[in-house]
Each structure stands twice: as structure tokens, then as C-alpha cells.
Amino acid sequence: MNSIEGLRGTPRLRPPFPAQAGVYGRPTTVNNAETLCNVPHILKNGVAWYRSMGTEKSPGTKIFSVSGHVNRPGNFEIELGKLTFRELIYDLCGGVPGHRQVKAFHPGGSSAPLLSGDQLDTKIDYESIAAAGSMLGSGGLIVMDDTVDLTWAALNLAKFYHHESCGKCTPCREGSGWMVDLLDHLHHQRGSARDVEMVGQIAKNLMNGKCFCLLGDSLGMSVGSAVQKFPGDFSAHVAQPNMGRT
Amino acid sequence: MAEFVTVTIDGQQYQAPKGAVLLWVAREHGIDIPYFCAHECLKPDANCRMCLIEVEKVPKLTPACATYVTDGLVVRTQTPAVLEHRRSTIEFLLLNHPLDCPICDKGGECPLQNQTYGHGPPHSRFEFDKRVFPVVDLTPLIVLDRDRCIHCKICIRIVDEIAGEPVLDFASRGKFTEVFGSAATPLSGNIIDNCPVGALTNKVFRFGARPWEMSHTVTTCTLCSLGCQIEGWQRSGEFKRITAAIDPVSKERWICDRGRFGHGFLASPERLKTPLVRQGQELVPSSWEEALGLIARKLDERRAQPQEVGGIAGAQLSNEALYLFSRLMRGVLGSNNLDHRLSPAPLPAEADVRAALEAAKTLLVFGVDPSQAAPLTDAWIKLAVRKGLKLIIATPAAINLDQRASQHLRYRPGSEVQAVGALLKAMAEAGRAVPEVVNVAATALETLLNATGLEAQAVRAAAALLGPETAILYRGVQVAAALETLAAALGTPHPPCFLPEEGNARGAADLGLAPDLLPGRLPLADARARAKVQKAWGRLNERPGQTGAQMLQGGVKVLYLAGVDPVRYNGNLKATLGQLEFLIVQDIFLTDTARLAQVVLPAAASALETQGTVTSLLGKVQRLERVLPPPGEARSDTWIFAELAKRLGIAFPTRIPQIWSELARDVPAYSELRFDDLEVSGGRPKTAAPKLVPRSLNGAQGELGRFGLWVTEKLFGPRAVLDRVVLPDGVRELPQAELHPADLAALGVPAGGKVRLSSSNGSLALVAQASTRCPRGVVVVPAGTPGLGALGGTNRVSLAAEGV
Ligand code: SF4
Ligand code: SF4
Ligand code: SF4
Ligand code: FES
């Protein structure tokens, strides 16, 4: 909305909510193409028809954009609550190249906390993914096989978020840069156990509304989950377990 | 009346107005929630995340600065999560912060420093390179150190939301986000006071002293007539800096750059430090005893011929000084030769300029550049235009506010009265009522348009915008009566507001510092008013006196000048003043006028060196406080006048509150104001509803010359006090003649060459400056340009290239 008004692209404080006062102070709704795509079908076939798909709490369908280590990446519209991630990855996407194992996956975009390979049987609907400790989010499924080093993956992600950080709020602006520095350090075998611990703490300090918008939260959630779920990947990078820093 | 609701903060219940910002409610009750980006006068931005707290039923931490109080709101500000978050926020903020407090100007008054001690972690865990930017000048007066910036956006929001000019923003993203742009508005310096770190510093004061070494006192700025509240800072009797004082009610804390950077004259080496008396060609230092004795003897000699004695006191003096001066002249010496003006000028209206323009739907700016003459109006006008105010700008050359105007009236200087006449005529033609006394019926619009150079369409469009909710700001003598007529025709609730140059012009008018007025602006011709003053003062002459201009033309033999420098205004006056029998000059500098005096008295600057009161254009009487002592032997004006009266056998009150009580007794509008109540916010004199008397518009067209001259004030233009302020390059506006490039070429003036302005009274040579803001045939000269008086106040001059 700021960009449309020719202002610097940063999130706006709510209230007022866009539906009350958005672009140029007029009521505005912001939707993505996927949401709007549903509208004609619902109008045509009725709410009951839409609700006949999916589950009680997750009605309808959802388009998943699958990327990463799968044989057939792409967009798949699936009915919610019907498939598991295993089915999505192995049946629809043709499995993992080289028959390697799924090590971890972001079920709903890079901002959704990582799930590990042993959670592949989670059902794909809002409530099941939440119960597994992540979120359905944007439906951007990112699959990583067992060759992936999560320190590298986290660094890659942190770099993305740091680049995307608009600089408006303190935790995201400063924390994302620090995160990159630390992960880069670790990745190059220069970090300490304390650095790993700090990555986890910074992740926590970015989460739960501490940032102005969800961007910082997202970084916190994904990197945080990586450290939490795959501590080994990080400690493997520690040069000397204790470099004697206080 | 706001509805009050109950909020629970940390288990304790409080009443607060519904919708109030939680952060301020908490602070009011002594609950400290640390914050950086919040500001009472700005919309919340919630970017620093320092103020996050727990709100019941909200799963995440919530910014207190963007939480509005509702009934039953329950919040917690001291939970482990909140405390941990504060620690983490400080840690984040300090990651890239240099923490070079020992060499940082903010050290000692730095919110970041304070919050770090209060809430931050003891050590830094950041072991990487910090981001580094070079230190740059954001404006010639403000230094920007981006390394120290914590991105609270307060500066950007002030420039936009308060100064009304969105010219500053962030550039780049993430941790490389940097303040970028300009702050070029008359209010730019406010971002220094409000930056929570040492990222924005005062270029003039920088490194001048530590906050804890200085003392500061709230007083009133007198560098224009708005009377902003300022804090003067001194160290060991040495002037250090000015910051904005906070208004306890509105929480406003804004002053203009002139107020902030223009007080350095106090420390000028040119300050007078001892009395001087003439010995032949020389002025030699003397004791107060000797100097005062000499003056008293001279004045005593002349007590029998009061018409031979006169006095002019500058309107930057305090009400108390002006009052005693008036009493000295009238009550002791029996002379009505008394003025506060060197040349004819209108008296400021008994109005509140801000209230007038904020209540208006249309604002007519006539012959003045408000942004420069009364700088805070620049912001008020810009913000009012955002809210729908229609602006009509009638000035001979373009001004900065033009972009905001709905209509321009670019009249030719010298045709001001006709320009107002054209507006009235257009109103009459549109079938609107125009007072009978006004001779618009007799004049054809064509004639008025020809005289002014205005377009019929522009005049009609402007006239259509005028209505009863119109405010008028102006400068100009001839046009004053015409604008009053216009205001009367429109039926506006506020009289036209003259924007004078001197800080206490309103006070001078209220005190009757004019040859035909008594205290309270009562006419000298009014026998009852006279009787009252005579009773209070013991003596009062009923013969009308001379104006400042008349006295300076040799109308008196003994002249007492307090805080005015007529020779600077008009060098030709040297001859007349040199021939006076006795000239007394009381000033803060050894001016060119003082050099001609028999006795020179060193005065304390009314601004920061004396106690007293001044009356502003906002219709408020406010206190002047003594921030620092005057240099050497210099004494306050009130002390000097009282000492002289004593030597003439009359006892004047000497303490300021005492003087105030007598003054308030004599000025009916002030009678209910008590000195002690004037502290901080000031007090409002009673004002009678304005009586607008329509007058005839038979303004004589100014003397004909090829060029129209527009004299207009500049923020840092030439002025006795501002000339003696140390300012960085590029800030000061030099006395020069702005002309359209084509006119310069036609006159054959080379770049950097001079041009001579001549009228039938005299002439003046100035450096010429090409400027496209001037239409052809108009020359613009800054007010206060030395020697301007030689032209005799005309606005028609002929021009010639000088020295080619
Ligand atoms: S801004 Fe404050 S904390 Fe930073 S260096 Fe200056 S005084 Fe220290
Ligand atoms: S320069 Fe100061 S006021 Fe401006 S954003 Fe930075 S810290 Fe805030
Ligand atoms: S606006 Fe006038 S009174 Fe206020 S600070 Fe500026 S010069 Fe002083
Ligand atoms: S003060 Fe509330 S977020 Fe900055």
C-alpha cells in the first residue's frame, strides 16, 4: 500500500486496518491471486460445495508449490485433510531424487518452522500441521534431503530474510544481520558452541510479535526450528567446542 | 470531556481517558515503560519495539505506544518475557551502535545510554564488524552520524508531521537503512532535540559543553513575535545553546532555527561592557555613576521643554522595560515623543495568530513571507493546508509556500491598496456586500488590474475563496487599512494579523509605546484615560508627540534611544543625530548610532539576560528569565530607567514583579494577570472583540519608478543581532538585491556585480543576485538590510548598474 502511494515500502501500523483505511486512506483489501481464484468457483457452486471438500476446520483446497529435492516440483492443488506430506511428495511429486531420504521440510513456505523427515505422515490441513509444530502458511513446501547441511540452509535463509528486511523495526533489522554473521561464521568453521546457542536465542528474540511484522518472526521460526531439530548439524561446524570466550 | 475507563497495569487499577495511549498513561502514573520511537506529538510508529508489554488475552507481546486504553484492559509490564525482551532489544540496538559516548554530544542526555543502563545487557555479544557510515552534514546546521542512528524515525516523522514538509526518509534496507534526504524547513533543528541518540547534533554547539556542566532555564524567544518557549543553556556565565522547551499542556516542543541558532550574539565580543561618555571625539569608559549623573542632569534641564525631548525603545525590550521607559518619558519628563518604531509600521492586532489561522478556511497571506517572518507559522500553514485550508498568497515575488497555495496574486509592489481594492471590487461584482464607505463602486476593476498587474481571473478566483472564515497575515504600512476594510467586508472574527519583526511589538502596542497612545492602547486624546494615567504617574502631557521617524528627522534636541540603531537603518540619519544637543544610546552593542552618542549605556540583552515579560502574537504574556548574567557592567534596561528616575526625584518600582503589578494596573487588558502565573505557559490578556472600521481605499499609488521593491524578511537575514551570531557557511542570507535574470542582463549588471536602488529620498547599492522567483520589474531585498531606510520606505525604485 505504501508503494502504491509512492512511499517507502514498509509495513503499516494497525489499526487502522486496511479494510478501514488503506491505500490513500480508503478501505482496501489485499488478497493474493490464489484466494481470489477460489471466489468464482465458490460463487458458482456454492459454499456447501466448497465445504464438502477438506475438513471441518480446513475446508476446501489449497495449492502447494513444491520445490527442493523432489523429482517433480510444481504446483499441486489438493483437497485439505486428505493427503499426508509423504503422499504429496512421493505420489504427486515423484519422490526424492536418487531415492534419498527426506531430512527436513518447510511445510508452508520458508517461514514455517521445519518439520523433520519422521513427520512426513502429518496430514495436510491447518490443524494437523499446527499440531506437528509448524504451519500451513503459504503452501510453499520446501523439501530437503539428507545431503543438506542445515547450517548452510539456515544461512541461506537468513541471508534471504536479511535482504528482505525493510529496516523498520529493531529486532528484524539488526537481528537478521547478526544471524547472517553468526551462521556464516559457523558455516566457515569459525564458530563456537556459544554461537550455536546464540543463534537459538536470537531466533527466540525475533519471534512472537517482537518484530513489527511477520518477516522477522518468520526468520526466527525457521532458523529456530532448524537449531532445535537438528542441533547436530550446527555443532558439527563448531571449530573448537569452547573457544574460551566468556 | 473524555470518557474515563479502568485499566489494570501490573495488578493496580487506574482511571484513564478512553483511547489514550497506554505508554503515556503508564508514565503519568509513574510506571516506567522504556521507549525510543514514541513521541507524544507524533503518530505511533511502533518500530523500535522497546515498549512491548503483555496484554491479557493477547498471545504476543504488544507495543504500549500503539495500544489504546479500553475499559477493562489488563496489562503487565514487568513479566520475565517483557524484561527479557527489553534486554534483547537493547542488545539489538547496540549491535551496530558505536557506543562512543565519551565523544558523543548526546552523552549525559541520551535516552539510549539511559535505557542501556536501566534495561540492557552488561556486555556485548556481537563480535563482527559494525556498519560504518561517514559523518555528514544533513543541513548546514545539523550533523548526521548515521552510525549512531537507531532508526526510530522520529526525525523523519517530525519533518513530515510537524514541519509539514516530507523531505526526509530512510534509504536502503535492513541494517543498512540510513536517514536520507533533507530537513530544510524553518523548523529543522527540532530533530536534534528529539533524536534519542547522538545521530543528529547541533553543528554550532557541538562539543561545546557537557549537559551536566550546564544549567538551563526556560524563557521566551524574542527573535520573532511568536514567543516560543525556549531553554537557554549556560556554563559558568557563558551562553552555550538553545533547545526547545516543552509546553506542559500540549507537549509541543518546537522552535524554529532562528530561535535555536540565532542567540549566539549574546557571546559576541562586540558586547558593550561599560558605560561610555563622550570626551571630544572619543567615547571613553566611565562609571555608571558618572554616566547616569550626566544624563540625569541633561534630562532635568529639559524638564521644562518636554517637546524637545524624545525617546525610542526597540520592541525587543521586555514589557517592564518598555513600561518604565514610557513612564520616564511621559510621567517624569512630560513628553509624548515616544515610539517603538523607526519608520511607520502598523501595530500588531490584539489577536492570536495561531488560533486565527487554525480556525480559518481560507488564509490570505499579503506582502509577507510567513515562513521567514514568523517561522513557526510555516508549519502551521502547511499542516492546515493538508487539512483543507485554502491559501491565497499575495506577494510580489514567489515564496516557498506558493506550492501550497490555491491562488496567487502577484501584484506589483506599490499597488498593495489597489490589489486589495481589486478583491473588494470582484466581491462586489459577484453580488457580495461591500461596505458603503469603500469607494469600490467608483473604480472600474480594469483600472485596479492595470495598476496592480493582476489578472481578472486570479482576482475573481481569490475573491471567491474569501469569506467570514478568512484569516489574514500581512506586512506593510499602506495596506493595513485596506486589509482591515477587507476583513470588515468579510466579517471575519479576527482582525488582520500584522507580522512584525521585533519580538515584543505586540507588547509595545499594548503598552502604548506610540506618540498618540496610552497604556492599554487607549488614545491620548481620551481625557478619561489621560486622567487615569496622570493620577498614576504624576504627570502627563496632553500634547500629542512625535513619531520615531519625526524625532529622527531632527524633531527633538535630546533623544534617548534604547535598543534601536537608526544609523544602521538609514546612514543619512548620521548627520541629524550628530547635530543633536544630546544623544543617549542604550544598547547591547556599540552600534553606529551609539558612536554618535554623548553617553552610551551597556544594556543586558532582554532575551536571556533579564527577567520580565513579553506579549506574543499568540496573545500570550510570557516570562523572560535570566539565564545568564550580562557581560561586564552591563545592566538591565529596567535597572537603568529606575536609576535615572531616582536621580530625577521619582521612585520607580525596581523589582520585576513590582513593575509588573504597576504595569498590569495601568494596562486594563493585563489587569487580571498575576506575574507568578505567567510562568511556563503564559497568560492571556483580555481582548475586546475587534472593531473593524472600514476605511476609504484612496491609497495613493506609490511614487513611480521603474522597479517595484519588495522588502521581505529572511530566517537568517541581516539584522543587528543575527549579524553577530557565528553561523556555518551557507546559512546567513546576505543583504542583496534579487532580480529576474533578464532584468539583470538588461541593466548590464555582471554576475556578482552591484546594483544601485534609488528613490527620490536617497539610494543604496547592493550586490545583485539573479533569482527566478522575481517577476520582471521586481527587486527583492531582505528586511534589515543596512541602509534600506535611505530609500524612505517607498516601494518604487529605479535601478542602475553600479560601478560599471
Ligand atoms: S548516542 Fe548515546 S549511547 Fe550512543 S554514543 Fe552517543 S551518548 Fe552514547
Ligand atoms: S537520526 Fe535520530 S531521530 Fe532520526 S531515525 Fe535515527 S535515531 Fe531516530
Ligand atoms: S518562531 Fe519566532 S519565537 Fe519561535 S523560536 Fe523562531 S524566532 Fe523564536
Ligand atoms: S516506543 Fe513503542 S515500539 Fe518504539
PDB file of N, CA and C in Angstrom, chain B residues 502-557:
ATOM      1  N   GLU B 502      10.024  42.587  15.377  1.00  0.00           N
ATOM      2  CA  GLU B 502      10.551  42.527  16.738  1.00  0.00           C
ATOM      3  C   GLU B 502       9.681  41.643  17.615  1.00  0.00           C
ATOM      4  N   GLY B 503      10.365  41.022  18.577  1.00  0.00           N
ATOM      5  CA  GLY B 503       9.709  40.025  19.407  1.00  0.00           C
ATOM      6  C   GLY B 503       8.596  40.536  20.289  1.00  0.00           C
ATOM      7  N   ASN B 504       8.655  41.787  20.692  1.00  0.00           N
ATOM      8  CA  ASN B 504       7.633  42.255  21.631  1.00  0.00           C
ATOM      9  C   ASN B 504       6.826  43.421  21.062  1.00  0.00           C
ATOM     10  N   ALA B 505       6.626  43.407  19.752  1.00  0.00           N
ATOM     11  CA  ALA B 505       5.874  44.500  19.137  1.00  0.00           C
ATOM     12  C   ALA B 505       4.443  44.546  19.680  1.00  0.00           C
ATOM     13  N   ARG B 506       3.886  43.378  19.927  1.00  0.00           N
ATOM     14  CA  ARG B 506       2.529  43.342  20.474  1.00  0.00           C
ATOM     15  C   ARG B 506       2.516  44.003  21.855  1.00  0.00           C
ATOM     16  N   GLY B 507       3.538  43.677  22.671  1.00  0.00           N
ATOM     17  CA  GLY B 507       3.631  44.293  23.998  1.00  0.00           C
ATOM     18  C   GLY B 507       3.794  45.802  23.892  1.00  0.00           C
ATOM     19  N   ALA B 508       4.657  46.240  22.959  1.00  0.00           N
ATOM     20  CA  ALA B 508       4.889  47.672  22.798  1.00  0.00           C
ATOM     21  C   ALA B 508       3.581  48.377  22.445  1.00  0.00           C
ATOM     22  N   ALA B 509       2.775  47.726  21.622  1.00  0.00           N
ATOM     23  CA  ALA B 509       1.490  48.340  21.256  1.00  0.00           C
ATOM     24  C   ALA B 509       0.554  48.354  22.463  1.00  0.00           C
ATOM     25  N   ASP B 510       0.482  47.216  23.163  1.00  0.00           N
ATOM     26  CA  ASP B 510      -0.402  47.142  24.335  1.00  0.00           C
ATOM     27  C   ASP B 510      -0.010  48.174  25.392  1.00  0.00           C
ATOM     28  N   LEU B 511       1.301  48.463  25.471  1.00  0.00           N
ATOM     29  CA  LEU B 511       1.761  49.402  26.480  1.00  0.00           C
ATOM     30  C   LEU B 511       1.664  50.843  26.005  1.00  0.00           C
ATOM     31  N   GLY B 512       1.254  51.011  24.772  1.00  0.00           N
ATOM     32  CA  GLY B 512       1.081  52.371  24.272  1.00  0.00           C
ATOM     33  C   GLY B 512       2.387  53.080  23.964  1.00  0.00           C
ATOM     34  N   LEU B 513       3.354  52.365  23.450  1.00  0.00           N
ATOM     35  CA  LEU B 513       4.635  52.982  23.099  1.00  0.00           C
ATOM     36  C   LEU B 513       4.522  53.660  21.733  1.00  0.00           C
ATOM     37  N   ALA B 514       3.636  54.609  21.644  1.00  0.00           N
ATOM     38  CA  ALA B 514       3.416  55.343  20.406  1.00  0.00           C
ATOM     39  C   ALA B 514       2.980  56.740  20.821  1.00  0.00           C
ATOM     40  N   PRO B 515       3.290  57.718  19.987  1.00  0.00           N
ATOM     41  CA  PRO B 515       3.073  59.106  20.432  1.00  0.00           C
ATOM     42  C   PRO B 515       1.612  59.444  20.733  1.00  0.00           C
ATOM     43  N   ASP B 516       0.685  58.716  20.145  1.00  0.00           N
ATOM     44  CA  ASP B 516      -0.724  59.070  20.341  1.00  0.00           C
ATOM     45  C   ASP B 516      -1.486  58.049  21.182  1.00  0.00           C
ATOM     46  N   LEU B 517      -0.748  57.115  21.802  1.00  0.00           N
ATOM     47  CA  LEU B 517      -1.427  56.082  22.588  1.00  0.00           C
ATOM     48  C   LEU B 517      -0.975  56.082  24.035  1.00  0.00           C
ATOM     49  N   LEU B 518      -1.884  55.633  24.882  1.00  0.00           N
ATOM     50  CA  LEU B 518      -1.558  55.460  26.300  1.00  0.00           C
ATOM     51  C   LEU B 518      -1.522  53.968  26.601  1.00  0.00           C
ATOM     52  N   PRO B 519      -1.061  53.584  27.785  1.00  0.00           N
ATOM     53  CA  PRO B 519      -1.077  52.157  28.123  1.00  0.00           C
ATOM     54  C   PRO B 519      -2.464  51.582  27.862  1.00  0.00           C
ATOM     55  N   GLY B 520      -2.476  50.351  27.379  1.00  0.00           N
ATOM     56  CA  GLY B 520      -3.741  49.721  27.045  1.00  0.00           C
ATOM     57  C   GLY B 520      -4.250  50.170  25.684  1.00  0.00           C
ATOM     58  N   ARG B 521      -3.399  50.765  24.895  1.00  0.00           N
ATOM     59  CA  ARG B 521      -3.736  51.253  23.552  1.00  0.00           C
ATOM     60  C   ARG B 521      -4.819  52.326  23.588  1.00  0.00           C
ATOM     61  N   LEU B 522      -5.016  52.920  24.741  1.00  0.00           N
ATOM     62  CA  LEU B 522      -6.054  53.947  24.808  1.00  0.00           C
ATOM     63  C   LEU B 522      -5.528  55.209  24.133  1.00  0.00           C
ATOM     64  N   PRO B 523      -6.386  55.907  23.420  1.00  0.00           N
ATOM     65  CA  PRO B 523      -5.896  57.095  22.715  1.00  0.00           C
ATOM     66  C   PRO B 523      -5.519  58.206  23.704  1.00  0.00           C
ATOM     67  N   LEU B 524      -4.449  58.873  23.379  1.00  0.00           N
ATOM     68  CA  LEU B 524      -4.003  60.003  24.203  1.00  0.00           C
ATOM     69  C   LEU B 524      -5.091  61.077  24.232  1.00  0.00           C
ATOM     70  N   ALA B 525      -5.866  61.102  23.168  1.00  0.00           N
ATOM     71  CA  ALA B 525      -6.912  62.121  23.060  1.00  0.00           C
ATOM     72  C   ALA B 525      -8.055  61.881  24.042  1.00  0.00           C
ATOM     73  N   ASP B 526      -8.107  60.701  24.619  1.00  0.00           N
ATOM     74  CA  ASP B 526      -9.195  60.343  25.527  1.00  0.00           C
ATOM     75  C   ASP B 526      -8.926  60.919  26.923  1.00  0.00           C
ATOM     76  N   ALA B 527      -9.715  61.901  27.284  1.00  0.00           N
ATOM     77  CA  ALA B 527      -9.436  62.648  28.520  1.00  0.00           C
ATOM     78  C   ALA B 527      -9.518  61.760  29.759  1.00  0.00           C
ATOM     79  N   ARG B 528     -10.453  60.806  29.749  1.00  0.00           N
ATOM     80  CA  ARG B 528     -10.580  59.961  30.936  1.00  0.00           C
ATOM     81  C   ARG B 528      -9.383  59.050  31.100  1.00  0.00           C
ATOM     82  N   ALA B 529      -8.944  58.516  29.958  1.00  0.00           N
ATOM     83  CA  ALA B 529      -7.763  57.669  30.019  1.00  0.00           C
ATOM     84  C   ALA B 529      -6.570  58.493  30.494  1.00  0.00           C
ATOM     85  N   ARG B 530      -6.492  59.699  30.005  1.00  0.00           N
ATOM     86  CA  ARG B 530      -5.380  60.573  30.391  1.00  0.00           C
ATOM     87  C   ARG B 530      -5.382  60.834  31.887  1.00  0.00           C
ATOM     88  N   ALA B 531      -6.569  61.098  32.376  1.00  0.00           N
ATOM     89  CA  ALA B 531      -6.668  61.419  33.800  1.00  0.00           C
ATOM     90  C   ALA B 531      -6.182  60.256  34.647  1.00  0.00           C
ATOM     91  N   LYS B 532      -6.530  59.055  34.222  1.00  0.00           N
ATOM     92  CA  LYS B 532      -6.142  57.875  34.990  1.00  0.00           C
ATOM     93  C   LYS B 532      -4.610  57.726  35.008  1.00  0.00           C
ATOM     94  N   VAL B 533      -4.011  57.899  33.837  1.00  0.00           N
ATOM     95  CA  VAL B 533      -2.561  57.764  33.754  1.00  0.00           C
ATOM     96  C   VAL B 533      -1.879  58.879  34.551  1.00  0.00           C
ATOM     97  N   GLN B 534      -2.429  60.069  34.427  1.00  0.00           N
ATOM     98  CA  GLN B 534      -1.818  61.201  35.137  1.00  0.00           C
ATOM     99  C   GLN B 534      -1.828  60.958  36.636  1.00  0.00           C
ATOM    100  N   LYS B 535      -2.931  60.374  37.085  1.00  0.00           N
ATOM    101  CA  LYS B 535      -3.043  60.100  38.511  1.00  0.00           C
ATOM    102  C   LYS B 535      -1.984  59.075  38.930  1.00  0.00           C
ATOM    103  N   ALA B 536      -1.828  58.054  38.094  1.00  0.00           N
ATOM    104  CA  ALA B 536      -0.883  57.005  38.454  1.00  0.00           C
ATOM    105  C   ALA B 536       0.559  57.478  38.311  1.00  0.00           C
ATOM    106  N   TRP B 537       0.837  58.254  37.330  1.00  0.00           N
ATOM    107  CA  TRP B 537       2.224  58.603  37.027  1.00  0.00           C
ATOM    108  C   TRP B 537       2.642  59.987  37.525  1.00  0.00           C
ATOM    109  N   GLY B 538       1.671  60.791  37.930  1.00  0.00           N
ATOM    110  CA  GLY B 538       2.012  62.098  38.479  1.00  0.00           C
ATOM    111  C   GLY B 538       2.085  63.183  37.436  1.00  0.00           C
ATOM    112  N   ARG B 539       2.351  62.833  36.209  1.00  0.00           N
ATOM    113  CA  ARG B 539       2.481  63.865  35.185  1.00  0.00           C
ATOM    114  C   ARG B 539       2.068  63.266  33.846  1.00  0.00           C
ATOM    115  N   LEU B 540       1.387  64.035  33.023  1.00  0.00           N
ATOM    116  CA  LEU B 540       1.096  63.579  31.668  1.00  0.00           C
ATOM    117  C   LEU B 540       0.787  64.783  30.797  1.00  0.00           C
ATOM    118  N   ASN B 541       1.486  64.885  29.720  1.00  0.00           N
ATOM    119  CA  ASN B 541       1.299  65.982  28.787  1.00  0.00           C
ATOM    120  C   ASN B 541       0.164  65.600  27.846  1.00  0.00           C
ATOM    121  N   GLU B 542      -0.720  66.524  27.533  1.00  0.00           N
ATOM    122  CA  GLU B 542      -1.794  66.117  26.633  1.00  0.00           C
ATOM    123  C   GLU B 542      -1.448  66.410  25.186  1.00  0.00           C
ATOM    124  N   ARG B 543      -0.334  67.102  24.992  1.00  0.00           N
ATOM    125  CA  ARG B 543       0.047  67.421  23.611  1.00  0.00           C
ATOM    126  C   ARG B 543       0.558  66.175  22.913  1.00  0.00           C
ATOM    127  N   PRO B 544      -0.002  65.826  21.755  1.00  0.00           N
ATOM    128  CA  PRO B 544       0.474  64.633  21.062  1.00  0.00           C
ATOM    129  C   PRO B 544       1.955  64.760  20.722  1.00  0.00           C
ATOM    130  N   GLY B 545       2.627  63.641  20.728  1.00  0.00           N
ATOM    131  CA  GLY B 545       4.069  63.684  20.498  1.00  0.00           C
ATOM    132  C   GLY B 545       4.439  63.369  19.059  1.00  0.00           C
ATOM    133  N   GLN B 546       5.724  63.211  18.868  1.00  0.00           N
ATOM    134  CA  GLN B 546       6.256  62.902  17.543  1.00  0.00           C
ATOM    135  C   GLN B 546       6.491  61.397  17.406  1.00  0.00           C
ATOM    136  N   THR B 547       6.413  60.951  16.169  1.00  0.00           N
ATOM    137  CA  THR B 547       6.718  59.546  15.912  1.00  0.00           C
ATOM    138  C   THR B 547       8.229  59.365  15.881  1.00  0.00           C
ATOM    139  N   GLY B 548       8.641  58.096  15.855  1.00  0.00           N
ATOM    140  CA  GLY B 548      10.068  57.811  15.771  1.00  0.00           C
ATOM    141  C   GLY B 548      10.682  58.491  14.568  1.00  0.00           C
ATOM    142  N   ALA B 549      10.024  58.374  13.421  1.00  0.00           N
ATOM    143  CA  ALA B 549      10.571  58.944  12.197  1.00  0.00           C
ATOM    144  C   ALA B 549      10.730  60.448  12.337  1.00  0.00           C
ATOM    145  N   GLN B 550       9.728  61.101  12.943  1.00  0.00           N
ATOM    146  CA  GLN B 550       9.811  62.566  13.098  1.00  0.00           C
ATOM    147  C   GLN B 550      10.955  62.962  14.022  1.00  0.00           C
ATOM    148  N   MET B 551      11.088  62.229  15.110  1.00  0.00           N
ATOM    149  CA  MET B 551      12.180  62.562  16.039  1.00  0.00           C
ATOM    150  C   MET B 551      13.531  62.422  15.354  1.00  0.00           C
ATOM    151  N   LEU B 552      13.641  61.374  14.526  1.00  0.00           N
ATOM    152  CA  LEU B 552      14.931  61.124  13.870  1.00  0.00           C
ATOM    153  C   LEU B 552      15.223  62.160  12.796  1.00  0.00           C
ATOM    154  N   GLN B 553      14.200  62.833  12.338  1.00  0.00           N
ATOM    155  CA  GLN B 553      14.437  63.876  11.341  1.00  0.00           C
ATOM    156  C   GLN B 553      14.750  65.205  12.017  1.00  0.00           C
ATOM    157  N   GLY B 554      15.084  65.170  13.281  1.00  0.00           N
ATOM    158  CA  GLY B 554      15.506  66.394  13.948  1.00  0.00           C
ATOM    159  C   GLY B 554      14.387  67.072  14.710  1.00  0.00           C
ATOM    160  N   GLY B 555      13.338  66.351  15.031  1.00  0.00           N
ATOM    161  CA  GLY B 555      12.201  66.940  15.732  1.00  0.00           C
ATOM    162  C   GLY B 555      12.469  67.220  17.203  1.00  0.00           C
ATOM    163  N   VAL B 556      13.538  66.643  17.736  1.00  0.00           N
ATOM    164  CA  VAL B 556      13.841  66.872  19.157  1.00  0.00           C
ATOM    165  C   VAL B 556      15.307  67.272  19.307  1.00  0.00           C
ATOM    166  N   LYS B 557      15.648  67.764  20.502  1.00  0.00           N
ATOM    167  CA  LYS B 557      17.042  68.154  20.740  1.00  0.00           C
ATOM    168  C   LYS B 557      17.771  67.111  21.582  1.00  0.00           C
TER     169      LYS B 557
END
